[in-house]
JSON list of C-alpha atoms and ligand atoms in Angstrom, two decimals:
[
{"chain": "A", "resi": 1, "resn": "MET", "atom": "CA", "xyz": [103.78, 140.53, 127.17]},
{"chain": "A", "resi": 2, "resn": "SER", "atom": "CA", "xyz": [101.25, 138.04, 126.05]},
{"chain": "A", "resi": 3, "resn": "ASN", "atom": "CA", "xyz": [102.16, 135.10, 123.83]},
{"chain": "A", "resi": 4, "resn": "PRO", "atom": "CA", "xyz": [102.15, 135.81, 120.16]},
{"chain": "A", "resi": 5, "resn": "HIS", "atom": "CA", "xyz": [101.79, 132.15, 119.35]},
{"chain": "A", "resi": 6, "resn": "PRO", "atom": "CA", "xyz": [99.02, 130.75, 121.22]},
{"chain": "A", "resi": 7, "resn": "TRP", "atom": "CA", "xyz": [99.83, 127.51, 119.36]},
{"chain": "A", "resi": 8, "resn": "ALA", "atom": "CA", "xyz": [102.98, 127.08, 121.61]},
{"chain": "A", "resi": 9, "resn": "ALA", "atom": "CA", "xyz": [101.56, 126.67, 124.82]},
{"chain": "A", "resi": 10, "resn": "ASP", "atom": "CA", "xyz": [99.45, 123.68, 124.08]},
{"chain": "A", "resi": 11, "resn": "LEU", "atom": "CA", "xyz": [101.13, 120.26, 123.37]},
{"chain": "A", "resi": 12, "resn": "GLY", "atom": "CA", "xyz": [98.49, 119.05, 120.58]},
{"chain": "A", "resi": 13, "resn": "LEU", "atom": "CA", "xyz": [98.67, 122.71, 118.80]},
{"chain": "A", "resi": 14, "resn": "LEU", "atom": "CA", "xyz": [102.21, 122.72, 119.14]},
{"chain": "A", "resi": 15, "resn": "HIS", "atom": "CA", "xyz": [102.64, 119.11, 117.39]},
{"chain": "A", "resi": 16, "resn": "ASP", "atom": "CA", "xyz": [99.95, 120.33, 114.72]},
{"chain": "A", "resi": 17, "resn": "HIS", "atom": "CA", "xyz": [101.85, 123.63, 114.13]},
{"chain": "A", "resi": 18, "resn": "ILE", "atom": "CA", "xyz": [105.29, 121.68, 113.62]},
{"chain": "A", "resi": 19, "resn": "TRP", "atom": "CA", "xyz": [103.43, 119.31, 111.08]},
{"chain": "A", "resi": 20, "resn": "SER", "atom": "CA", "xyz": [101.94, 122.66, 109.14]},
{"chain": "A", "resi": 21, "resn": "ARG", "atom": "CA", "xyz": [105.19, 124.07, 109.23]},
{"chain": "A", "resi": 22, "resn": "LEU", "atom": "CA", "xyz": [106.97, 121.25, 107.39]},
{"chain": "A", "resi": 23, "resn": "ILE", "atom": "CA", "xyz": [104.48, 120.70, 105.14]},
{"chain": "A", "resi": 24, "resn": "ARG", "atom": "CA", "xyz": [104.76, 124.25, 104.16]},
{"chain": "A", "resi": 25, "resn": "GLY", "atom": "CA", "xyz": [108.36, 123.77, 103.19]},
{"chain": "A", "resi": 26, "resn": "VAL", "atom": "CA", "xyz": [107.53, 121.38, 100.62]},
{"chain": "A", "resi": 27, "resn": "HIS", "atom": "CA", "xyz": [105.15, 123.77, 98.98]},
{"chain": "A", "resi": 28, "resn": "ASP", "atom": "CA", "xyz": [106.80, 127.12, 99.55]},
{"chain": "A", "resi": 29, "resn": "ARG", "atom": "CA", "xyz": [110.50, 127.60, 98.57]},
{"chain": "A", "resi": 30, "resn": "HIS", "atom": "CA", "xyz": [110.91, 130.82, 100.71]},
{"chain": "A", "resi": 31, "resn": "ALA", "atom": "CA", "xyz": [109.56, 128.69, 103.88]},
{"chain": "A", "resi": 32, "resn": "PRO", "atom": "CA", "xyz": [112.67, 128.15, 106.06]},
{"chain": "A", "resi": 33, "resn": "THR", "atom": "CA", "xyz": [111.50, 124.37, 106.66]},
{"chain": "A", "resi": 34, "resn": "ARG", "atom": "CA", "xyz": [112.24, 124.43, 102.48]},
{"chain": "A", "resi": 35, "resn": "HIS", "atom": "CA", "xyz": [115.67, 123.83, 103.64]},
{"chain": "A", "resi": 36, "resn": "PRO", "atom": "CA", "xyz": [116.38, 121.93, 106.71]},
{"chain": "A", "resi": 37, "resn": "THR", "atom": "CA", "xyz": [119.81, 120.69, 107.73]},
{"chain": "A", "resi": 38, "resn": "LEU", "atom": "CA", "xyz": [120.35, 116.96, 107.87]},
{"chain": "A", "resi": 39, "resn": "ALA", "atom": "CA", "xyz": [123.07, 115.51, 110.15]},
{"chain": "A", "resi": 40, "resn": "THR", "atom": "CA", "xyz": [124.27, 112.08, 109.78]},
{"chain": "A", "resi": 41, "resn": "VAL", "atom": "CA", "xyz": [127.61, 110.43, 111.47]},
{"chain": "A", "resi": 42, "resn": "SER", "atom": "CA", "xyz": [130.51, 109.47, 109.70]},
{"chain": "A", "resi": 43, "resn": "ALA", "atom": "CA", "xyz": [132.44, 106.16, 109.87]},
{"chain": "A", "resi": 44, "resn": "ASN", "atom": "CA", "xyz": [134.80, 107.81, 112.74]},
{"chain": "A", "resi": 45, "resn": "GLY", "atom": "CA", "xyz": [132.00, 109.15, 114.52]},
{"chain": "A", "resi": 46, "resn": "MET", "atom": "CA", "xyz": [132.34, 112.93, 113.51]},
{"chain": "A", "resi": 47, "resn": "PRO", "atom": "CA", "xyz": [128.92, 114.62, 113.24]},
{"chain": "A", "resi": 48, "resn": "GLN", "atom": "CA", "xyz": [128.13, 115.72, 109.27]},
{"chain": "A", "resi": 49, "resn": "ALA", "atom": "CA", "xyz": [125.48, 118.39, 108.66]},
{"chain": "A", "resi": 50, "resn": "ARG", "atom": "CA", "xyz": [124.55, 119.80, 105.25]},
{"chain": "A", "resi": 51, "resn": "THR", "atom": "CA", "xyz": [121.51, 121.96, 103.64]},
{"chain": "A", "resi": 52, "resn": "VAL", "atom": "CA", "xyz": [118.96, 119.60, 102.10]},
{"chain": "A", "resi": 53, "resn": "VAL", "atom": "CA", "xyz": [115.51, 120.49, 100.36]},
{"chain": "A", "resi": 54, "resn": "LEU", "atom": "CA", "xyz": [112.37, 118.91, 102.02]},
{"chain": "A", "resi": 55, "resn": "ARG", "atom": "CA", "xyz": [110.53, 117.16, 99.08]},
{"chain": "A", "resi": 56, "resn": "ASP", "atom": "CA", "xyz": [107.28, 115.59, 100.95]},
{"chain": "A", "resi": 57, "resn": "ALA", "atom": "CA", "xyz": [106.33, 115.75, 104.69]},
{"chain": "A", "resi": 58, "resn": "ASP", "atom": "CA", "xyz": [103.46, 113.30, 105.98]},
{"chain": "A", "resi": 59, "resn": "LYS", "atom": "CA", "xyz": [102.02, 114.06, 109.17]},
{"chain": "A", "resi": 60, "resn": "GLN", "atom": "CA", "xyz": [100.07, 110.63, 109.51]},
{"chain": "A", "resi": 61, "resn": "ALA", "atom": "CA", "xyz": [102.72, 108.66, 109.09]},
{"chain": "A", "resi": 62, "resn": "ALA", "atom": "CA", "xyz": [105.46, 110.82, 110.45]},
{"chain": "A", "resi": 63, "resn": "THR", "atom": "CA", "xyz": [107.87, 110.79, 107.47]},
{"chain": "A", "resi": 64, "resn": "LEU", "atom": "CA", "xyz": [109.90, 113.42, 105.70]},
{"chain": "A", "resi": 65, "resn": "THR", "atom": "CA", "xyz": [111.41, 112.58, 102.06]},
{"chain": "A", "resi": 66, "resn": "LEU", "atom": "CA", "xyz": [114.50, 114.21, 100.80]},
{"chain": "A", "resi": 67, "resn": "TYR", "atom": "CA", "xyz": [116.54, 113.59, 97.29]},
{"chain": "A", "resi": 68, "resn": "THR", "atom": "CA", "xyz": [120.40, 112.86, 97.11]},
{"chain": "A", "resi": 69, "resn": "ASP", "atom": "CA", "xyz": [122.85, 111.79, 94.86]},
{"chain": "A", "resi": 70, "resn": "LEU", "atom": "CA", "xyz": [123.51, 108.16, 96.03]},
{"chain": "A", "resi": 71, "resn": "HIS", "atom": "CA", "xyz": [127.29, 108.66, 95.53]},
{"chain": "A", "resi": 72, "resn": "SER", "atom": "CA", "xyz": [127.31, 111.44, 97.72]},
{"chain": "A", "resi": 73, "resn": "ALA", "atom": "CA", "xyz": [129.01, 110.79, 101.40]},
{"chain": "A", "resi": 74, "resn": "LYS", "atom": "CA", "xyz": [125.72, 111.13, 103.57]},
{"chain": "A", "resi": 75, "resn": "VAL", "atom": "CA", "xyz": [124.45, 107.85, 101.52]},
{"chain": "A", "resi": 76, "resn": "THR", "atom": "CA", "xyz": [127.77, 106.03, 102.37]},
{"chain": "A", "resi": 77, "resn": "GLU", "atom": "CA", "xyz": [127.19, 107.37, 106.24]},
{"chain": "A", "resi": 78, "resn": "LEU", "atom": "CA", "xyz": [123.46, 106.28, 106.05]},
{"chain": "A", "resi": 79, "resn": "ARG", "atom": "CA", "xyz": [124.09, 102.62, 104.89]},
{"chain": "A", "resi": 80, "resn": "ALA", "atom": "CA", "xyz": [126.35, 102.06, 107.79]},
{"chain": "A", "resi": 81, "resn": "ASN", "atom": "CA", "xyz": [124.25, 103.96, 110.23]},
{"chain": "A", "resi": 82, "resn": "LEU", "atom": "CA", "xyz": [120.48, 104.63, 109.69]},
{"chain": "A", "resi": 83, "resn": "LEU", "atom": "CA", "xyz": [120.22, 107.25, 112.31]},
{"chain": "A", "resi": 84, "resn": "ALA", "atom": "CA", "xyz": [119.89, 110.66, 111.16]},
{"chain": "A", "resi": 85, "resn": "GLU", "atom": "CA", "xyz": [118.79, 114.07, 112.53]},
{"chain": "A", "resi": 86, "resn": "LEU", "atom": "CA", "xyz": [117.13, 117.00, 110.66]},
{"chain": "A", "resi": 87, "resn": "HIS", "atom": "CA", "xyz": [117.13, 120.78, 112.19]},
{"chain": "A", "resi": 88, "resn": "VAL", "atom": "CA", "xyz": [115.04, 123.77, 111.24]},
{"chain": "A", "resi": 89, "resn": "TRP", "atom": "CA", "xyz": [115.08, 127.24, 112.73]},
{"chain": "A", "resi": 90, "resn": "ASP", "atom": "CA", "xyz": [112.14, 128.82, 111.70]},
{"chain": "A", "resi": 91, "resn": "PRO", "atom": "CA", "xyz": [112.50, 132.71, 112.54]},
{"chain": "A", "resi": 92, "resn": "SER", "atom": "CA", "xyz": [109.10, 133.77, 111.94]},
{"chain": "A", "resi": 93, "resn": "ALA", "atom": "CA", "xyz": [107.51, 131.20, 114.22]},
{"chain": "A", "resi": 94, "resn": "HIS", "atom": "CA", "xyz": [110.40, 131.63, 116.76]},
{"chain": "A", "resi": 95, "resn": "LEU", "atom": "CA", "xyz": [110.55, 127.85, 116.64]},
{"chain": "A", "resi": 96, "resn": "GLN", "atom": "CA", "xyz": [113.49, 125.54, 116.51]},
{"chain": "A", "resi": 97, "resn": "ILE", "atom": "CA", "xyz": [112.56, 121.99, 115.24]},
{"chain": "A", "resi": 98, "resn": "ARG", "atom": "CA", "xyz": [114.67, 118.89, 115.56]},
{"chain": "A", "resi": 99, "resn": "LEU", "atom": "CA", "xyz": [113.59, 115.52, 114.51]},
{"chain": "A", "resi": 100, "resn": "ALA", "atom": "CA", "xyz": [115.50, 112.37, 114.99]},
{"chain": "A", "resi": 101, "resn": "ALA", "atom": "CA", "xyz": [114.73, 109.67, 112.17]},
{"chain": "A", "resi": 102, "resn": "GLU", "atom": "CA", "xyz": [115.55, 106.20, 111.14]},
{"chain": "A", "resi": 103, "resn": "VAL", "atom": "CA", "xyz": [116.31, 106.61, 107.42]},
{"chain": "A", "resi": 104, "resn": "THR", "atom": "CA", "xyz": [115.44, 104.18, 104.31]},
{"chain": "A", "resi": 105, "resn": "ILE", "atom": "CA", "xyz": [117.13, 104.49, 101.30]},
{"chain": "A", "resi": 106, "resn": "LEU", "atom": "CA", "xyz": [115.16, 103.97, 98.29]},
{"chain": "A", "resi": 107, "resn": "GLU", "atom": "CA", "xyz": [116.82, 103.64, 94.55]},
{"chain": "A", "resi": 108, "resn": "GLY", "atom": "CA", "xyz": [116.11, 102.10, 91.48]},
{"chain": "A", "resi": 109, "resn": "ALA", "atom": "CA", "xyz": [112.80, 100.82, 90.41]},
{"chain": "A", "resi": 110, "resn": "GLU", "atom": "CA", "xyz": [111.47, 102.42, 93.80]},
{"chain": "A", "resi": 111, "resn": "VAL", "atom": "CA", "xyz": [112.08, 105.73, 92.54]},
{"chain": "A", "resi": 112, "resn": "ALA", "atom": "CA", "xyz": [111.87, 105.56, 88.91]},
{"chain": "A", "resi": 113, "resn": "GLU", "atom": "CA", "xyz": [108.42, 107.53, 89.17]},
{"chain": "A", "resi": 114, "resn": "ARG", "atom": "CA", "xyz": [109.75, 110.29, 91.10]},
{"chain": "A", "resi": 115, "resn": "TRP", "atom": "CA", "xyz": [112.65, 110.42, 88.40]},
{"chain": "A", "resi": 116, "resn": "GLN", "atom": "CA", "xyz": [110.11, 110.87, 85.68]},
{"chain": "A", "resi": 117, "resn": "ARG", "atom": "CA", "xyz": [108.54, 113.91, 87.51]},
{"chain": "A", "resi": 118, "resn": "LEU", "atom": "CA", "xyz": [111.89, 115.70, 88.22]},
{"chain": "A", "resi": 119, "resn": "PRO", "atom": "CA", "xyz": [112.19, 118.63, 85.90]},
{"chain": "A", "resi": 120, "resn": "GLU", "atom": "CA", "xyz": [115.04, 118.17, 83.22]},
{"chain": "A", "resi": 121, "resn": "HIS", "atom": "CA", "xyz": [117.27, 120.77, 84.87]},
{"chain": "A", "resi": 122, "resn": "SER", "atom": "CA", "xyz": [116.91, 119.41, 88.28]},
{"chain": "A", "resi": 123, "resn": "ARG", "atom": "CA", "xyz": [118.21, 115.96, 87.38]},
{"chain": "A", "resi": 124, "resn": "SER", "atom": "CA", "xyz": [121.85, 117.16, 86.75]},
{"chain": "A", "resi": 125, "resn": "ALA", "atom": "CA", "xyz": [122.05, 117.04, 90.58]},
{"chain": "A", "resi": 126, "resn": "TYR", "atom": "CA", "xyz": [121.98, 113.14, 90.45]},
{"chain": "A", "resi": 127, "resn": "SER", "atom": "CA", "xyz": [125.03, 112.16, 88.01]},
{"chain": "A", "resi": 128, "resn": "SER", "atom": "CA", "xyz": [127.31, 109.68, 87.04]},
{"chain": "A", "resi": 129, "resn": "GLY", "atom": "CA", "xyz": [131.00, 110.66, 86.97]},
{"chain": "A", "resi": 130, "resn": "LEU", "atom": "CA", "xyz": [132.99, 111.90, 89.76]},
{"chain": "A", "resi": 131, "resn": "ALA", "atom": "CA", "xyz": [131.13, 111.57, 93.10]},
{"chain": "A", "resi": 132, "resn": "PRO", "atom": "CA", "xyz": [130.27, 114.62, 95.00]},
{"chain": "A", "resi": 133, "resn": "GLY", "atom": "CA", "xyz": [133.10, 115.66, 97.38]},
{"chain": "A", "resi": 134, "resn": "LYS", "atom": "CA", "xyz": [136.12, 114.23, 95.30]},
{"chain": "A", "resi": 135, "resn": "PRO", "atom": "CA", "xyz": [139.17, 116.47, 94.87]},
{"chain": "A", "resi": 136, "resn": "ILE", "atom": "CA", "xyz": [139.36, 118.17, 91.39]},
{"chain": "A", "resi": 137, "resn": "ALA", "atom": "CA", "xyz": [142.19, 120.22, 89.87]},
{"chain": "A", "resi": 138, "resn": "ASP", "atom": "CA", "xyz": [140.10, 123.32, 89.45]},
{"chain": "A", "resi": 139, "resn": "SER", "atom": "CA", "xyz": [137.23, 124.58, 90.78]},
{"chain": "A", "resi": 140, "resn": "LEU", "atom": "CA", "xyz": [134.80, 123.82, 87.42]},
{"chain": "A", "resi": 141, "resn": "ALA", "atom": "CA", "xyz": [136.86, 120.76, 86.61]},
{"chain": "A", "resi": 142, "resn": "TYR", "atom": "CA", "xyz": [133.63, 118.46, 86.56]},
{"chain": "A", "resi": 143, "resn": "ALA", "atom": "CA", "xyz": [130.67, 117.49, 84.59]},
{"chain": "A", "resi": 144, "resn": "LYS", "atom": "CA", "xyz": [127.40, 116.72, 85.82]},
{"chain": "A", "resi": 145, "resn": "THR", "atom": "CA", "xyz": [125.49, 114.06, 83.62]},
{"chain": "A", "resi": 146, "resn": "PRO", "atom": "CA", "xyz": [122.15, 113.06, 84.66]},
{"chain": "A", "resi": 147, "resn": "ASP", "atom": "CA", "xyz": [122.01, 109.61, 85.65]},
{"chain": "A", "resi": 148, "resn": "GLN", "atom": "CA", "xyz": [118.79, 107.95, 86.89]},
{"chain": "A", "resi": 149, "resn": "THR", "atom": "CA", "xyz": [120.78, 105.34, 88.61]},
{"chain": "A", "resi": 150, "resn": "ALA", "atom": "CA", "xyz": [122.54, 107.92, 90.93]},
{"chain": "A", "resi": 151, "resn": "PHE", "atom": "CA", "xyz": [119.06, 109.21, 91.88]},
{"chain": "A", "resi": 152, "resn": "GLY", "atom": "CA", "xyz": [118.27, 108.30, 95.48]},
{"chain": "A", "resi": 153, "resn": "VAL", "atom": "CA", "xyz": [115.22, 108.89, 97.76]},
{"chain": "A", "resi": 154, "resn": "LEU", "atom": "CA", "xyz": [115.59, 109.37, 101.59]},
{"chain": "A", "resi": 155, "resn": "ARG", "atom": "CA", "xyz": [112.69, 108.48, 103.66]},
{"chain": "A", "resi": 156, "resn": "LEU", "atom": "CA", "xyz": [112.85, 109.58, 107.03]},
{"chain": "A", "resi": 157, "resn": "ASP", "atom": "CA", "xyz": [110.56, 107.72, 109.56]},
{"chain": "A", "resi": 158, "resn": "ILE", "atom": "CA", "xyz": [110.61, 110.42, 112.70]},
{"chain": "A", "resi": 159, "resn": "GLN", "atom": "CA", "xyz": [111.01, 108.71, 115.82]},
{"chain": "A", "resi": 160, "resn": "THR", "atom": "CA", "xyz": [111.17, 112.07, 118.06]},
{"chain": "A", "resi": 161, "resn": "ILE", "atom": "CA", "xyz": [110.77, 115.72, 117.95]},
{"chain": "A", "resi": 162, "resn": "ASP", "atom": "CA", "xyz": [112.13, 118.24, 119.95]},
{"chain": "A", "resi": 163, "resn": "ALA", "atom": "CA", "xyz": [110.31, 121.86, 119.68]},
{"chain": "A", "resi": 164, "resn": "LEU", "atom": "CA", "xyz": [111.84, 124.89, 121.08]},
{"chain": "A", "resi": 165, "resn": "HIS", "atom": "CA", "xyz": [109.73, 128.07, 121.23]},
{"chain": "A", "resi": 166, "resn": "LEU", "atom": "CA", "xyz": [111.16, 131.66, 122.05]},
{"chain": "A", "resi": 167, "resn": "GLY", "atom": "CA", "xyz": [108.68, 133.82, 123.05]},
{"chain": "A", "resi": 168, "resn": "PRO", "atom": "CA", "xyz": [108.22, 136.03, 126.35]},
{"chain": "A", "resi": 169, "resn": "ASP", "atom": "CA", "xyz": [108.37, 132.83, 128.08]},
{"chain": "A", "resi": 170, "resn": "HIS", "atom": "CA", "xyz": [110.23, 130.15, 126.49]},
{"chain": "A", "resi": 171, "resn": "ARG", "atom": "CA", "xyz": [108.74, 126.68, 125.99]},
{"chain": "A", "resi": 172, "resn": "ARG", "atom": "CA", "xyz": [110.26, 123.33, 124.87]},
{"chain": "A", "resi": 173, "resn": "ALA", "atom": "CA", "xyz": [108.52, 120.00, 124.39]},
{"chain": "A", "resi": 174, "resn": "GLY", "atom": "CA", "xyz": [109.33, 116.50, 123.41]},
{"chain": "A", "resi": 175, "resn": "PHE", "atom": "CA", "xyz": [107.35, 114.31, 121.31]},
{"chain": "A", "resi": 176, "resn": "SER", "atom": "CA", "xyz": [107.71, 110.71, 120.45]},
{"chain": "A", "resi": 177, "resn": "ARG", "atom": "CA", "xyz": [106.47, 107.98, 117.93]},
{"chain": "A", "resi": 178, "resn": "ALA", "atom": "CA", "xyz": [106.40, 105.45, 120.97]},
{"chain": "A", "resi": 179, "resn": "ASP", "atom": "CA", "xyz": [103.98, 107.45, 122.93]},
{"chain": "A", "resi": 180, "resn": "HIS", "atom": "CA", "xyz": [101.76, 108.43, 119.75]},
{"chain": "A", "resi": 181, "resn": "TRP", "atom": "CA", "xyz": [103.30, 111.87, 119.44]},
{"chain": "A", "resi": 182, "resn": "GLU", "atom": "CA", "xyz": [101.44, 112.63, 122.96]},
{"chain": "A", "resi": 183, "resn": "GLY", "atom": "CA", "xyz": [104.29, 115.30, 123.99]},
{"chain": "A", "resi": 184, "resn": "GLN", "atom": "CA", "xyz": [105.91, 116.23, 127.18]},
{"chain": "A", "resi": 185, "resn": "TRP", "atom": "CA", "xyz": [106.97, 119.57, 128.19]},
{"chain": "A", "resi": 186, "resn": "ARG", "atom": "CA", "xyz": [110.71, 119.97, 129.11]},
{"chain": "A", "resi": 187, "resn": "VAL", "atom": "CA", "xyz": [112.96, 122.74, 130.60]},
{"chain": "A", "resi": 188, "resn": "PRO", "atom": "CA", "xyz": [114.01, 124.79, 127.51]},
{"chain": "B", "resi": 201, "resn": "FMN", "atom": "C1", "xyz": [120.13, 125.28, 99.48]},
{"chain": "B", "resi": 201, "resn": "FMN", "atom": "C2", "xyz": [120.69, 123.89, 99.17]},
{"chain": "B", "resi": 201, "resn": "FMN", "atom": "C3", "xyz": [119.84, 122.96, 99.09]},
{"chain": "B", "resi": 201, "resn": "FMN", "atom": "C4", "xyz": [120.44, 121.92, 98.76]},
{"chain": "B", "resi": 201, "resn": "FMN", "atom": "N1", "xyz": [119.71, 120.64, 98.80]},
{"chain": "B", "resi": 201, "resn": "FMN", "atom": "C5", "xyz": [120.14, 119.48, 98.59]},
{"chain": "B", "resi": 201, "resn": "FMN", "atom": "C6", "xyz": [119.40, 118.28, 98.54]},
{"chain": "B", "resi": 201, "resn": "FMN", "atom": "O1", "xyz": [118.23, 118.23, 98.34]},
{"chain": "B", "resi": 201, "resn": "FMN", "atom": "N2", "xyz": [120.02, 117.06, 98.70]},
{"chain": "B", "resi": 201, "resn": "FMN", "atom": "C7", "xyz": [121.24, 116.66, 98.65]},
{"chain": "B", "resi": 201, "resn": "FMN", "atom": "O2", "xyz": [121.79, 115.53, 98.61]},
{"chain": "B", "resi": 201, "resn": "FMN", "atom": "N3", "xyz": [122.04, 118.02, 98.66]},
{"chain": "B", "resi": 201, "resn": "FMN", "atom": "C8", "xyz": [121.73, 119.20, 98.67]},
{"chain": "B", "resi": 201, "resn": "FMN", "atom": "N4", "xyz": [122.43, 120.39, 98.86]},
{"chain": "B", "resi": 201, "resn": "FMN", "atom": "C9", "xyz": [124.04, 119.74, 98.81]},
{"chain": "B", "resi": 201, "resn": "FMN", "atom": "C10", "xyz": [124.37, 119.45, 100.21]},
{"chain": "B", "resi": 201, "resn": "FMN", "atom": "O3", "xyz": [124.35, 120.45, 101.23]},
{"chain": "B", "resi": 201, "resn": "FMN", "atom": "C11", "xyz": [125.79, 118.88, 100.14]},
{"chain": "B", "resi": 201, "resn": "FMN", "atom": "O4", "xyz": [126.68, 119.76, 99.82]},
{"chain": "B", "resi": 201, "resn": "FMN", "atom": "C12", "xyz": [125.96, 117.59, 99.24]},
{"chain": "B", "resi": 201, "resn": "FMN", "atom": "O5", "xyz": [124.44, 116.79, 99.28]},
{"chain": "B", "resi": 201, "resn": "FMN", "atom": "C13", "xyz": [127.11, 116.83, 99.57]},
{"chain": "B", "resi": 201, "resn": "FMN", "atom": "O6", "xyz": [127.05, 116.45, 101.04]},
{"chain": "B", "resi": 201, "resn": "FMN", "atom": "P1", "xyz": [127.71, 115.07, 101.62]},
{"chain": "B", "resi": 201, "resn": "FMN", "atom": "O7", "xyz": [129.20, 115.10, 100.89]},
{"chain": "B", "resi": 201, "resn": "FMN", "atom": "O8", "xyz": [127.64, 115.29, 103.22]},
{"chain": "B", "resi": 201, "resn": "FMN", "atom": "O9", "xyz": [126.82, 113.89, 101.30]},
{"chain": "B", "resi": 201, "resn": "FMN", "atom": "C14", "xyz": [121.87, 121.26, 99.10]},
{"chain": "B", "resi": 201, "resn": "FMN", "atom": "C15", "xyz": [122.62, 122.37, 99.29]},
{"chain": "B", "resi": 201, "resn": "FMN", "atom": "C16", "xyz": [122.10, 123.97, 99.41]},
{"chain": "B", "resi": 201, "resn": "FMN", "atom": "C17", "xyz": [122.98, 124.82, 99.72]}
]
């Protein structure tokens, strides 16, 4: 059987394709890259993974952008350890993408413009009051009051990308900022 995804057999095309899938996730709410999994490491070394929304993807700078509540555990974890991994399984492309990143937490005046652009109904995800994850007496015993000071932007400076393509032949490649994203085939 021939490879249904010719881009998967060329390092340059594969790298381009990874970024075009990521960029699609920013604009298409149905794209699998819309909802990657962000993994951080807790203070006791426990991996922590959760779904997030991809807000921006810049191939030139190799950066991705996420939004979060600054009171959330992931932010505490990132303040202690700025290393994170983002994971996507894109079934129609038969492609797993793993991106290792250094994270910068942006807040306050740096994110005021983005806050202004957020639709009113989205703002309650960033709130004053009890922090996400706090125990409560009943399932709905919480209030979400939008609070700009709780709004944080995570800028992920991608350091490495590991791509796994499943086809008639499986292919795996690694890319790194250090070698200008040239790429290296790997055993899948
Ligand atoms: C579809 C979906 C999208 C989500 N998007 C975000 C997001 O963009 N940012 C975010 O901080 N949490 C998002 N969450 C919630 C996180 O998965 C997580 O529950 C929350 O951020 C608390 O995580 P933490 O306690 O590990 O910090 C999303 C959850 C789902 C199910």
